[in-house]
Coordinates of N, CA and C in Angstrom, one line a residue:
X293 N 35.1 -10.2 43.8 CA 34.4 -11.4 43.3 C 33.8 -11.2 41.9
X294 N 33.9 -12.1 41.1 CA 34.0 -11.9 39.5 C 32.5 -13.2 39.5
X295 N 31.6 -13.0 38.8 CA 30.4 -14.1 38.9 C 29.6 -14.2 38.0
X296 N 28.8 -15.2 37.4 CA 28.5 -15.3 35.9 C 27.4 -16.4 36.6
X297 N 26.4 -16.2 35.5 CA 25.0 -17.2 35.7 C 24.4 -16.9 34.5
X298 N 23.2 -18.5 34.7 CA 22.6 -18.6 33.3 C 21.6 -19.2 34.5
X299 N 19.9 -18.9 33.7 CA 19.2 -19.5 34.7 C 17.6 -19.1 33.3
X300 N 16.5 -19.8 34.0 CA 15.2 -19.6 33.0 C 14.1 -19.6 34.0
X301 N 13.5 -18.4 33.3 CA 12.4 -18.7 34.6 C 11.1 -18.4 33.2
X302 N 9.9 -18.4 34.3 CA 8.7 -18.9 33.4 C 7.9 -17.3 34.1
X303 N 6.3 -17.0 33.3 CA 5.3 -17.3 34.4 C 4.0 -17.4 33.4
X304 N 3.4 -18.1 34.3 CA 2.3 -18.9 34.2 C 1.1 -18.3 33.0
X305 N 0.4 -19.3 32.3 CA -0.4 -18.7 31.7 C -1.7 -18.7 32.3
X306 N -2.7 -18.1 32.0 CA -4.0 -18.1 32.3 C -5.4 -17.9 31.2
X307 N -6.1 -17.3 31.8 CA -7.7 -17.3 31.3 C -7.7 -15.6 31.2
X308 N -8.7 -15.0 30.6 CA -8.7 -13.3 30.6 C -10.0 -13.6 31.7
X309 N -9.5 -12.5 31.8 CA -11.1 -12.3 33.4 C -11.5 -10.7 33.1
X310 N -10.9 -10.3 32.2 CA -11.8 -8.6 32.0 C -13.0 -8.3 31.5
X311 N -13.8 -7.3 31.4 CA -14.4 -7.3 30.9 C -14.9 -7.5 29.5
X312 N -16.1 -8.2 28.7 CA -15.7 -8.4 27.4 C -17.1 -8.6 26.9
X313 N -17.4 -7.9 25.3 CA -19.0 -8.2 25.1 C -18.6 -9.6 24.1
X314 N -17.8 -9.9 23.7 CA -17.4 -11.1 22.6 C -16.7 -12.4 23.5
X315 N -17.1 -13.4 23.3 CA -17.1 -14.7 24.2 C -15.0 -14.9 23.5
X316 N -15.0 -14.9 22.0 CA -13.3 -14.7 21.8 C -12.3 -14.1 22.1
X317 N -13.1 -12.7 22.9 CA -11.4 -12.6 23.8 C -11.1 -13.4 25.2
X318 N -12.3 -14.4 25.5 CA -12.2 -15.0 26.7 C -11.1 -15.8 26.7
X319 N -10.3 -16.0 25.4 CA -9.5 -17.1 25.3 C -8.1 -17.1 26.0
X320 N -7.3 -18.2 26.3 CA -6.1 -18.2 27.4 C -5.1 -17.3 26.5
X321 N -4.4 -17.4 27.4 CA -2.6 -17.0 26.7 C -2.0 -17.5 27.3
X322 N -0.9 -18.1 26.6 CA 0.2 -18.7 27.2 C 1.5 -18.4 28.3
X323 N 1.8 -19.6 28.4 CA 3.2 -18.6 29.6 C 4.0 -18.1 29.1
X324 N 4.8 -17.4 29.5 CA 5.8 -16.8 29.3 C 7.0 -17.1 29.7
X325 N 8.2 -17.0 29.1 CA 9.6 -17.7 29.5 C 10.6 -16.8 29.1
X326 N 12.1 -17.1 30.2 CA 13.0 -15.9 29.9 C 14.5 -16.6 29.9
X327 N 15.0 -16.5 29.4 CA 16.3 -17.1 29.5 C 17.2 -15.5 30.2
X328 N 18.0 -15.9 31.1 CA 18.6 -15.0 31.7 C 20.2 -15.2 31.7
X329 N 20.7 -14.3 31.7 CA 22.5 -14.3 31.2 C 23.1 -13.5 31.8
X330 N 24.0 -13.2 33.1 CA 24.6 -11.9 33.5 C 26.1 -12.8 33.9
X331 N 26.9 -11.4 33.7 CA 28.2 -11.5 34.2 C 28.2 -10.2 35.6
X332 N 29.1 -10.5 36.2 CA 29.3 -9.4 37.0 C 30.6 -9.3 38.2
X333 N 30.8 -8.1 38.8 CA 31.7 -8.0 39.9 C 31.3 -6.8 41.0
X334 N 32.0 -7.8 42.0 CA 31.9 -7.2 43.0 C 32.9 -6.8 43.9
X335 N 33.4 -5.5 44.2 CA 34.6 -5.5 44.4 C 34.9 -4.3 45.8
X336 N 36.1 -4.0 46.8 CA 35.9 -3.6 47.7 C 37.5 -2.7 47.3
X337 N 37.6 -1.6 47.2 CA 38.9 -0.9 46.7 C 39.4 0.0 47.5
X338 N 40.6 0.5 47.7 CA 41.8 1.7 48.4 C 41.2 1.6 49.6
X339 N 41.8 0.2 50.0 CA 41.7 -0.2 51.6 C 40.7 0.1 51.9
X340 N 39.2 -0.8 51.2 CA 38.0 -0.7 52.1 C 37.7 0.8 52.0
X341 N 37.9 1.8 51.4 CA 36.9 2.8 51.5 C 36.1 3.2 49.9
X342 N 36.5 2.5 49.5 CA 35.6 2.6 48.1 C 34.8 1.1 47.7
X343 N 33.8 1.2 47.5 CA 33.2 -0.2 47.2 C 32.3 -0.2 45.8
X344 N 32.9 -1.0 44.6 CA 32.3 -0.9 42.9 C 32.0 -2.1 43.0
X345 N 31.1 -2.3 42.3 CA 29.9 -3.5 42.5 C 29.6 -3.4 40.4
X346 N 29.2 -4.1 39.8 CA 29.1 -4.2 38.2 C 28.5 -5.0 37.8
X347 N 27.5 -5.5 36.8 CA 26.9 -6.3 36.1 C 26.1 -5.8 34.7
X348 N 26.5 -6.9 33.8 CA 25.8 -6.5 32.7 C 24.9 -7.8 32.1
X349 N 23.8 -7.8 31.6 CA 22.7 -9.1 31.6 C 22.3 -8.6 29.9
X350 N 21.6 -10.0 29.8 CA 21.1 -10.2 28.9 C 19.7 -11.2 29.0
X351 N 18.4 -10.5 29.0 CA 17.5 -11.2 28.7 C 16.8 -11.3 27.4
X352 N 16.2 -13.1 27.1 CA 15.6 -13.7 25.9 C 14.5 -13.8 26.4
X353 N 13.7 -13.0 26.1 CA 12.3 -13.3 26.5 C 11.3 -13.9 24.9
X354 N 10.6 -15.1 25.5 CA 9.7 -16.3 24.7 C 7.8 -15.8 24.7
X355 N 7.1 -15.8 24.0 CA 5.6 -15.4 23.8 C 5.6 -14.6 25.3
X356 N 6.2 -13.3 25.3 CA 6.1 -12.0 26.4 C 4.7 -11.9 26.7
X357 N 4.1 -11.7 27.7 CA 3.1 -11.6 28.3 C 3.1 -9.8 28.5
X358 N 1.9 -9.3 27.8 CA 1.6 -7.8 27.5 C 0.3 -7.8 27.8
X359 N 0.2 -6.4 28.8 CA -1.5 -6.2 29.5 C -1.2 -4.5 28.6
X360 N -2.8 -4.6 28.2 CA -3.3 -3.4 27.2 C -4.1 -3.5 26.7
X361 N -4.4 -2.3 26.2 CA -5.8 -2.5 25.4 C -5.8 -3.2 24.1
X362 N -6.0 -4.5 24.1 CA -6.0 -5.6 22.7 C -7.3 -5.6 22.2
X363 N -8.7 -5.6 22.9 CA -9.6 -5.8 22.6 C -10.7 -4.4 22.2
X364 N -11.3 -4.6 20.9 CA -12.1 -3.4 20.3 C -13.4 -4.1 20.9
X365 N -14.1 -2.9 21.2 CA -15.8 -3.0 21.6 C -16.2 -1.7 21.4
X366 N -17.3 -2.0 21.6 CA -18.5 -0.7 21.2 C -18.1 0.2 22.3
X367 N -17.5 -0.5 23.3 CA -17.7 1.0 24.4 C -16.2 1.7 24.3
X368 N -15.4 0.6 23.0 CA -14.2 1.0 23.2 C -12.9 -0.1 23.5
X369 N -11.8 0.4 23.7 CA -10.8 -0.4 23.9 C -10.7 -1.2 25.4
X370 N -10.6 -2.5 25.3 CA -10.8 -3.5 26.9 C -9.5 -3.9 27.1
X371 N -9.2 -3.9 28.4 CA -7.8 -4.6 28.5 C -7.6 -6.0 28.7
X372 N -6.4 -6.5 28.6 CA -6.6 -8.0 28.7 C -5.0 -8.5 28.5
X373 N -4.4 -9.8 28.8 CA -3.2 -9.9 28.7 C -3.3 -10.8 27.6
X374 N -1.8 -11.0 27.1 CA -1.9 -12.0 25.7 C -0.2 -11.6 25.3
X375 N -0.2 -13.2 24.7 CA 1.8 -13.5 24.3 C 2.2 -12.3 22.9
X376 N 2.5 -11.2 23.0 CA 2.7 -10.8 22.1 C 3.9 -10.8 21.3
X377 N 4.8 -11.8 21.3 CA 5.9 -12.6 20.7 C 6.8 -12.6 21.4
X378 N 8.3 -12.1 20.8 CA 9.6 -12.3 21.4 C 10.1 -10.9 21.7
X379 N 11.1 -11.0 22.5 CA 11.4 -9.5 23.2 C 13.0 -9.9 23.9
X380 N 13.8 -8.8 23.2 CA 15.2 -9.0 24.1 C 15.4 -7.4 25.2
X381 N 16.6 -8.0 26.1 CA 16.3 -7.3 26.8 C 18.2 -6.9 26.8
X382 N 18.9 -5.8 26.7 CA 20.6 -5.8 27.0 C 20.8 -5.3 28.2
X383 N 21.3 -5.0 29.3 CA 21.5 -3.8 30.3 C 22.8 -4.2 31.1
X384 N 22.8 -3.3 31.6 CA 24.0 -2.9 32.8 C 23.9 -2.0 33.8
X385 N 24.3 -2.5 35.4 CA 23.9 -1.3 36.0 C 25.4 -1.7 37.0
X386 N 25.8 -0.3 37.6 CA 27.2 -0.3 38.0 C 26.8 0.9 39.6
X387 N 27.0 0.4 40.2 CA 27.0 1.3 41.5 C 28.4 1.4 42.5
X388 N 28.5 2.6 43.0 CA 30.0 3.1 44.0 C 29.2 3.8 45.0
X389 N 30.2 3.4 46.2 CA 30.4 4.0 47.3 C 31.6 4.5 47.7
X390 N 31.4 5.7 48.3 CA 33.4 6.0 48.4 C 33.3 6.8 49.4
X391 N 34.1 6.5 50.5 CA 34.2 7.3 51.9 C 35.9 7.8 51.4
X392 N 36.2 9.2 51.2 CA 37.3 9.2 51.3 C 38.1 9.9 52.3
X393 N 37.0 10.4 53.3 CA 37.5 10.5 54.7 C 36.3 9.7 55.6
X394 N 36.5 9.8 56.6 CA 35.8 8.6 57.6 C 34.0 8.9 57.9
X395 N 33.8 11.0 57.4 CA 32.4 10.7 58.1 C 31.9 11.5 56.6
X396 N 32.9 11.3 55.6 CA 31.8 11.6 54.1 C 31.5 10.6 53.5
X397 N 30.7 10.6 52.7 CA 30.3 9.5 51.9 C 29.9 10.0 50.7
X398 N 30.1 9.3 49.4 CA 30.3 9.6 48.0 C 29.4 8.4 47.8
X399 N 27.9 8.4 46.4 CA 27.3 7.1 46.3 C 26.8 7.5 45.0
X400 N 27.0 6.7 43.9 CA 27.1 6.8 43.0 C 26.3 5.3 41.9
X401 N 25.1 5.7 41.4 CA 24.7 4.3 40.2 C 24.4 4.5 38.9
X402 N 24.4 3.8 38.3 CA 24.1 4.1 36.9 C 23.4 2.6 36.4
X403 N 22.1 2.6 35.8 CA 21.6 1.7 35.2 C 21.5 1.9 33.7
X404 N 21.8 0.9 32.6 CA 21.2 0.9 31.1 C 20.5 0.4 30.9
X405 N 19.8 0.3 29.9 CA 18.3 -0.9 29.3 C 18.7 -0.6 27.7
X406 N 18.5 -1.4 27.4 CA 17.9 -1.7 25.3 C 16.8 -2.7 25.4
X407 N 16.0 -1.8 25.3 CA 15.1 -3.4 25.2 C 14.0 -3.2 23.7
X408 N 14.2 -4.6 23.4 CA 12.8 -4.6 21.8 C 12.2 -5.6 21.6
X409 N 11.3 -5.5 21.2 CA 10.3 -6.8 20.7 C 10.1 -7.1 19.4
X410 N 11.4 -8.2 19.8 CA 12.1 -8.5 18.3 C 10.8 -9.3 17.1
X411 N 10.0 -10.0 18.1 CA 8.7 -10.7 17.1 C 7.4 -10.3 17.3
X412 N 6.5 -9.9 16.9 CA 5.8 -9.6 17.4 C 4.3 -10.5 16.6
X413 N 3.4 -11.0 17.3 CA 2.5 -11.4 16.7 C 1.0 -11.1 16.7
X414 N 1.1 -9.6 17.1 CA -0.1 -9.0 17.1 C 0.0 -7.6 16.6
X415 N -0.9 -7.3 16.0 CA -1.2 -6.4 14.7 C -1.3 -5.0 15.5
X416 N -1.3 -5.2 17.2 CA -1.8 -3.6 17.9 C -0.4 -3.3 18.5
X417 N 0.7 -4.2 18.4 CA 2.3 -4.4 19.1 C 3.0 -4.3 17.7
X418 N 3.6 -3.2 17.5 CA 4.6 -2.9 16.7 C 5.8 -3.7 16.5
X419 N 6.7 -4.1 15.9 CA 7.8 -5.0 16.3 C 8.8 -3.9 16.7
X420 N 9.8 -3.7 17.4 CA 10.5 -2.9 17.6 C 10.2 -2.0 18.5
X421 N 9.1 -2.0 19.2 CA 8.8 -1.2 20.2 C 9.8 -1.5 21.4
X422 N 9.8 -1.0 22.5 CA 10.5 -1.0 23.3 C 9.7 -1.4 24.3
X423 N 9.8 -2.0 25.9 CA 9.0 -3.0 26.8 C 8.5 -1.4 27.3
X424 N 7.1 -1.8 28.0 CA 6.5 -0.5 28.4 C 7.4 -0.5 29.9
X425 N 7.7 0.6 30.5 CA 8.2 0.9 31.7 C 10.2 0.7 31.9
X426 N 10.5 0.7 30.8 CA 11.8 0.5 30.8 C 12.7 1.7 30.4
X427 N 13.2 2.5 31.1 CA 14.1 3.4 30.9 C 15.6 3.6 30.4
X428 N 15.7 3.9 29.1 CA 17.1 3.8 28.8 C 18.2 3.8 29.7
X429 N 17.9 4.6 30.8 CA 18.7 5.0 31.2 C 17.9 5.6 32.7
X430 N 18.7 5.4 34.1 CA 18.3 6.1 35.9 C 20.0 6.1 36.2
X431 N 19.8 7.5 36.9 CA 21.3 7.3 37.6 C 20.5 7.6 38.9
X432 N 21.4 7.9 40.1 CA 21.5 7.8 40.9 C 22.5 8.6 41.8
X433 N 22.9 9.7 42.2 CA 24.0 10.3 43.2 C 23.7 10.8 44.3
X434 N 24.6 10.8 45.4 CA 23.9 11.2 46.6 C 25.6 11.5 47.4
X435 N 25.7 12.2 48.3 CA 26.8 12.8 49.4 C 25.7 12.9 51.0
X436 N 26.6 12.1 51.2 CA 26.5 12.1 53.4 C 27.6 12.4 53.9
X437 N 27.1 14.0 55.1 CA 27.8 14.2 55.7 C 27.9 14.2 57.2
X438 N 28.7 13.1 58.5 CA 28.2 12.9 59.4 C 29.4 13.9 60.3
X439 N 28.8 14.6 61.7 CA 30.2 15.0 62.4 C 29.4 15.2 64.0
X440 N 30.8 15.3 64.6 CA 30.3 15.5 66.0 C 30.4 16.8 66.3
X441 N 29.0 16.9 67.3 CA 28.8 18.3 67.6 C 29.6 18.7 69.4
X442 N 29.2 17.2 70.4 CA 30.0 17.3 71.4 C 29.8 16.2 71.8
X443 N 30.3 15.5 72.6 CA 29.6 14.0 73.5 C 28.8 13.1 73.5
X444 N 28.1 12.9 72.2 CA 27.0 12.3 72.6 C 26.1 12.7 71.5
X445 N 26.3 14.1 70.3 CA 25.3 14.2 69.7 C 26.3 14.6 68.3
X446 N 25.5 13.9 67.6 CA 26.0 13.9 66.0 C 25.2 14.8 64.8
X447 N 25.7 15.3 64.4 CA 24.7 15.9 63.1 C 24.9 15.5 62.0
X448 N 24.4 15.2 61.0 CA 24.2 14.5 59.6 C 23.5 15.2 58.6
X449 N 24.2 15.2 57.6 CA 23.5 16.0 55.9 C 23.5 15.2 55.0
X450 N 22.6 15.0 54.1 CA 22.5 13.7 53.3 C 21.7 14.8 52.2
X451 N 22.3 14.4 50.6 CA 21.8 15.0 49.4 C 22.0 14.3 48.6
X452 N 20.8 13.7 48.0 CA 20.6 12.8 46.8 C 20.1 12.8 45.5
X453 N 20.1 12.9 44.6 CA 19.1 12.9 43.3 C 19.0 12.0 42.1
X454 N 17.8 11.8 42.0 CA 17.6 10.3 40.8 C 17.2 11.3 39.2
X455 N 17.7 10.2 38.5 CA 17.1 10.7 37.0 C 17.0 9.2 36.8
X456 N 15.2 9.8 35.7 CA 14.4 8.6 35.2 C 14.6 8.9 33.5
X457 N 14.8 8.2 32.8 CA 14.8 8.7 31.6 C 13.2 8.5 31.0
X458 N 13.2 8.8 29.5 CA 12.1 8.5 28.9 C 11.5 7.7 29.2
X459 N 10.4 7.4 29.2 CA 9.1 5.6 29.6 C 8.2 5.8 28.4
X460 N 7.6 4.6 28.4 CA 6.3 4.4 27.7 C 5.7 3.6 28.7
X461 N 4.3 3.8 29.0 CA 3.4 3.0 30.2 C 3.0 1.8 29.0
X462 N 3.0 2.6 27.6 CA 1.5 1.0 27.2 C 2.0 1.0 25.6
X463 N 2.7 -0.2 25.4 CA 3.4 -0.3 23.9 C 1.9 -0.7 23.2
X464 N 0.7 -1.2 23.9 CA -0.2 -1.7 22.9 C -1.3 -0.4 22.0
X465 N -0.9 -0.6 20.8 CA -1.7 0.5 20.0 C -0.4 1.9 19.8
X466 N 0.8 2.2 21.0 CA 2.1 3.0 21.5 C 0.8 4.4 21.2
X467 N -0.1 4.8 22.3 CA -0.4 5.8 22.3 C 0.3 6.9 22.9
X468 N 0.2 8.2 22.7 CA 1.6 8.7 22.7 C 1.2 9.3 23.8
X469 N -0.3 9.9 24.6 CA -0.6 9.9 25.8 C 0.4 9.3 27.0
X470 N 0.7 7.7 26.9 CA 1.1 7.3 27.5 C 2.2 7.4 27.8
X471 N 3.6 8.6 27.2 CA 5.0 8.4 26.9 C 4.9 9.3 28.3
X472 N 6.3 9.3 29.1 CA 6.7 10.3 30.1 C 7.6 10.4 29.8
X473 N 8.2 12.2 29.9 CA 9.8 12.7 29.2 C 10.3 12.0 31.1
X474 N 12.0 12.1 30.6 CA 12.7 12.0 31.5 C 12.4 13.1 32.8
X475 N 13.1 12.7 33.9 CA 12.7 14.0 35.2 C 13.8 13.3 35.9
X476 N 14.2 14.4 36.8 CA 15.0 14.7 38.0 C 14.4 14.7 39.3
X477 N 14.8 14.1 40.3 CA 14.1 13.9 41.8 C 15.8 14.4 42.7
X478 N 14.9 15.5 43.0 CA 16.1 15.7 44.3 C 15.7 15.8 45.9
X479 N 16.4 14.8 46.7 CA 16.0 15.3 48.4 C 16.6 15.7 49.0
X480 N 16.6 16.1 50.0 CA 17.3 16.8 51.0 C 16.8 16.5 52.7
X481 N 18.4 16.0 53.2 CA 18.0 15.7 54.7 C 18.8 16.6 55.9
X482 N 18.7 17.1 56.6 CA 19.6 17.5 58.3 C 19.0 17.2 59.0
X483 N 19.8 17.1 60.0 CA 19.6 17.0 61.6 C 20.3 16.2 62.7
X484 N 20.1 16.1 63.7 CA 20.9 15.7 65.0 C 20.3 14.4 65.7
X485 N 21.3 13.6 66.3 CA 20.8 12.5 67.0 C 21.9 12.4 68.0
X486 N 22.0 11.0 68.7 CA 22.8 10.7 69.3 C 23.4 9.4 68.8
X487 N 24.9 9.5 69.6 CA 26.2 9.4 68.8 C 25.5 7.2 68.8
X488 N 24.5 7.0 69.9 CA 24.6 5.5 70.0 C 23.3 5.4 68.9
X489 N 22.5 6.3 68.2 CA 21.8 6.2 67.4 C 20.5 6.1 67.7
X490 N 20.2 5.9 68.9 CA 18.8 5.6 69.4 C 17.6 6.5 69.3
X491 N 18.3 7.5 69.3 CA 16.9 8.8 68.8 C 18.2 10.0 67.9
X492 N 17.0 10.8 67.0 CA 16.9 11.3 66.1 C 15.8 12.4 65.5
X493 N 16.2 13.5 64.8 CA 15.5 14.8 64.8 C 15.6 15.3 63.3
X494 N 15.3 15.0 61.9 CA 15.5 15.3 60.9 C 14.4 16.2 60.1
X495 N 14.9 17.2 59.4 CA 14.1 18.0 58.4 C 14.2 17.9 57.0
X496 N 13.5 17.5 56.6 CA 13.7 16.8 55.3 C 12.6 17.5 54.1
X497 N 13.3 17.2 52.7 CA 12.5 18.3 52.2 C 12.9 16.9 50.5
X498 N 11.3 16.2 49.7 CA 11.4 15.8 49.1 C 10.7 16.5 48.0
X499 N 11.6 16.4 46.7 CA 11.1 16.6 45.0 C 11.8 17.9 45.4
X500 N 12.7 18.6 46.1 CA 13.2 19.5 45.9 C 12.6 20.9 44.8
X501 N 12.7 20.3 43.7 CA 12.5 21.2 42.1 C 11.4 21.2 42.0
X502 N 10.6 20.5 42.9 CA 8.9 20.4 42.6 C 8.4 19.7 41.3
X503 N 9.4 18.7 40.8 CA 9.0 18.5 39.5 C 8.1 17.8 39.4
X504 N 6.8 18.0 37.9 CA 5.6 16.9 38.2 C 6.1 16.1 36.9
X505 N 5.8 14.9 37.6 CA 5.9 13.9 37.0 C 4.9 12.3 36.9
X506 N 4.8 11.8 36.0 CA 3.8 10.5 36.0 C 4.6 9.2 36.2
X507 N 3.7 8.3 37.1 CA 4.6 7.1 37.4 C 3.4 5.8 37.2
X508 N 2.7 6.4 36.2 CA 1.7 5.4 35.2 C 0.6 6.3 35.3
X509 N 0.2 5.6 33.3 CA -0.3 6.4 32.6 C -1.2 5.0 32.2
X510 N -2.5 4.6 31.8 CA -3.1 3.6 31.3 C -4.7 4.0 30.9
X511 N -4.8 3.8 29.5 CA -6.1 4.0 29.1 C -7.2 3.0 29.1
X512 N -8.2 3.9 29.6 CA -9.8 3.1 29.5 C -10.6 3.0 28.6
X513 N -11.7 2.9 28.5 CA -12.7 2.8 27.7 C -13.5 4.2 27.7
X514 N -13.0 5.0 28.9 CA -13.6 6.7 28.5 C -12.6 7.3 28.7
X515 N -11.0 6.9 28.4 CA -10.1 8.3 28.6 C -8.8 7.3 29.3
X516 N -7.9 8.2 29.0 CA -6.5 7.6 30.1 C -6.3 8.1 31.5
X517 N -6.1 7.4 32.3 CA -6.1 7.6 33.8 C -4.4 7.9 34.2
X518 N -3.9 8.9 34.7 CA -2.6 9.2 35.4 C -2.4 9.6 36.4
X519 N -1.3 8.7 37.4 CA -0.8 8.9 38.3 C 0.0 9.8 38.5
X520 N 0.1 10.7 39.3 CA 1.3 11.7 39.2 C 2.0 11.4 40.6
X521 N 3.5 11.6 40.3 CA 4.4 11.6 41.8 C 3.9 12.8 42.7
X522 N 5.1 12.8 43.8 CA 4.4 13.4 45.2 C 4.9 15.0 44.3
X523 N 4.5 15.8 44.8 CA 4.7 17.5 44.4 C 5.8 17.7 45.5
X524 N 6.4 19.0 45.7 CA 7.4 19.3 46.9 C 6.8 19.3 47.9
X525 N 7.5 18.2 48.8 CA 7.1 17.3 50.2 C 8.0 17.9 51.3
X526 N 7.9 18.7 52.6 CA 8.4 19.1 53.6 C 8.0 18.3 54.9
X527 N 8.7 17.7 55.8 CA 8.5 17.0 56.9 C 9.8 17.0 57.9
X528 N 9.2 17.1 59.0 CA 10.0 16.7 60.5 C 9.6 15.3 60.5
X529 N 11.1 14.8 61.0 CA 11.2 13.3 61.7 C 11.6 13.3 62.7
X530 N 10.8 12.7 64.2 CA 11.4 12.4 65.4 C 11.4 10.7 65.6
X531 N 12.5 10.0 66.1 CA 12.5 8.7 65.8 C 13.5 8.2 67.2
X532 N 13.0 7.8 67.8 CA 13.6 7.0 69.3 C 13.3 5.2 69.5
X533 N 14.6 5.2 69.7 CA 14.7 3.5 70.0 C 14.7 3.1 71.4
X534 N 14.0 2.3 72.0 CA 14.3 1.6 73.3 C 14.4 -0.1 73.1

């Protein structure tokens, strides 16, 4: 299936509600609007055991709606939202599945991004920055392996790993605090169930590499606050259906 669309969506403007010692940052901001553009396919290959799926888009984004620190005060920088001009967006993302015997599985994605903020109309938004939280570039790979042990009971291996590329949490002011390098996530699963699926016994082991990593970074008025992902995660799963 080969498919193409054009569509525009909005969202809404409002009022600032943060904190504020000056009655002018109280003021609205406008909505925001996106014109949207993708092509794409969907496809099912070598008799049903490979399945490639594709799309590549294009978003026009109109007075972009940006939460950051815009406002200066004595106690320091306030956050608040506001249209900080125009911003395009290019990407593609392509994903596979591929059984090429009946109980392996092969899974495979790739996403792109370019994104810039082609106008900008505020003096703390660089033009040409990039949208905060958008990664050039996440793949995605993973191998499942399912088999029978005897009558009734199945064992299964499943190994996956994601890559996030570079980020920025906060284009306003582009404190460099806020940038995260690219990282690697790998998991790992075994274990045995039965063949009708109703119950199940898995050992599973997530972040593999133990890598630390942030999955938002945003500054206050006394310092930047960061979230970090899980550290290496070990767990038993027992799971029964009636």
């Amino acid at each position: 299936m080969i498919y193409a669309s054009v569509s525009k969506g909005f969202k809404s403007g409002a009022f600032q509600g943060q904190l504020t010692f000056n009655t002018n940052d109280l003021k609205g901001f406008d909505e925001e609007n996106v014109y949207s553009y993708e092509m794409g396919v969907k496809s099912t290959l070598l008799e049903g055991r490979m399945q490639f799926n594709g799309a590549v888009f294009f978003y026009d984004y109109q007075d972009i709606q940006i939460y950051g620190p815009h406002f200066d005060s004595t106690l320091g920088p306030l956050f608040g939202i506001l249209n900080a001009g125009d911003a395009q967006v290019v990407g593609a993302e392509f994903d596979m599945t591929w059984q090429p015997v009946g109980n392996l599985e092969f899974r495979l994605g790739l996403g792109l991004l370019d994104t810039e903020v082609t106008k900008s109309v505020l003096p703390k938004v660089k033009k040409g920055s990039v949208l905060p939280n958008a990664p050039e570039s996440n793949i995605a790979i993973g191998v499942k392996y399912q088999w029978s042990i005897n009558n009734g009971l199945n064992a299964d291996f499943m190994l996956n790993a994601n890559y996030k590329d570079d980020v920025t949490y906060d284009i306003v002011r582009s404190p460099v605090e806020t940038k995260e390098g690219g990282y690697w996530l790998t998991n790992l699963r075994f274990g045995i169930g039965s063949t009708e699926g109703d119950w199940g016994l898995h050992l599973w082991a997530k972040n593999l590499n133990n890598e630390k990593y942030r999955v938002q970074v945003f500054r206050t008025t006394v310092g930047f606050v960061e979230n970090w992902g899980m550290p290496r995660t070990y767990g038993l799963t027992l799971n029964y259906s009636w």
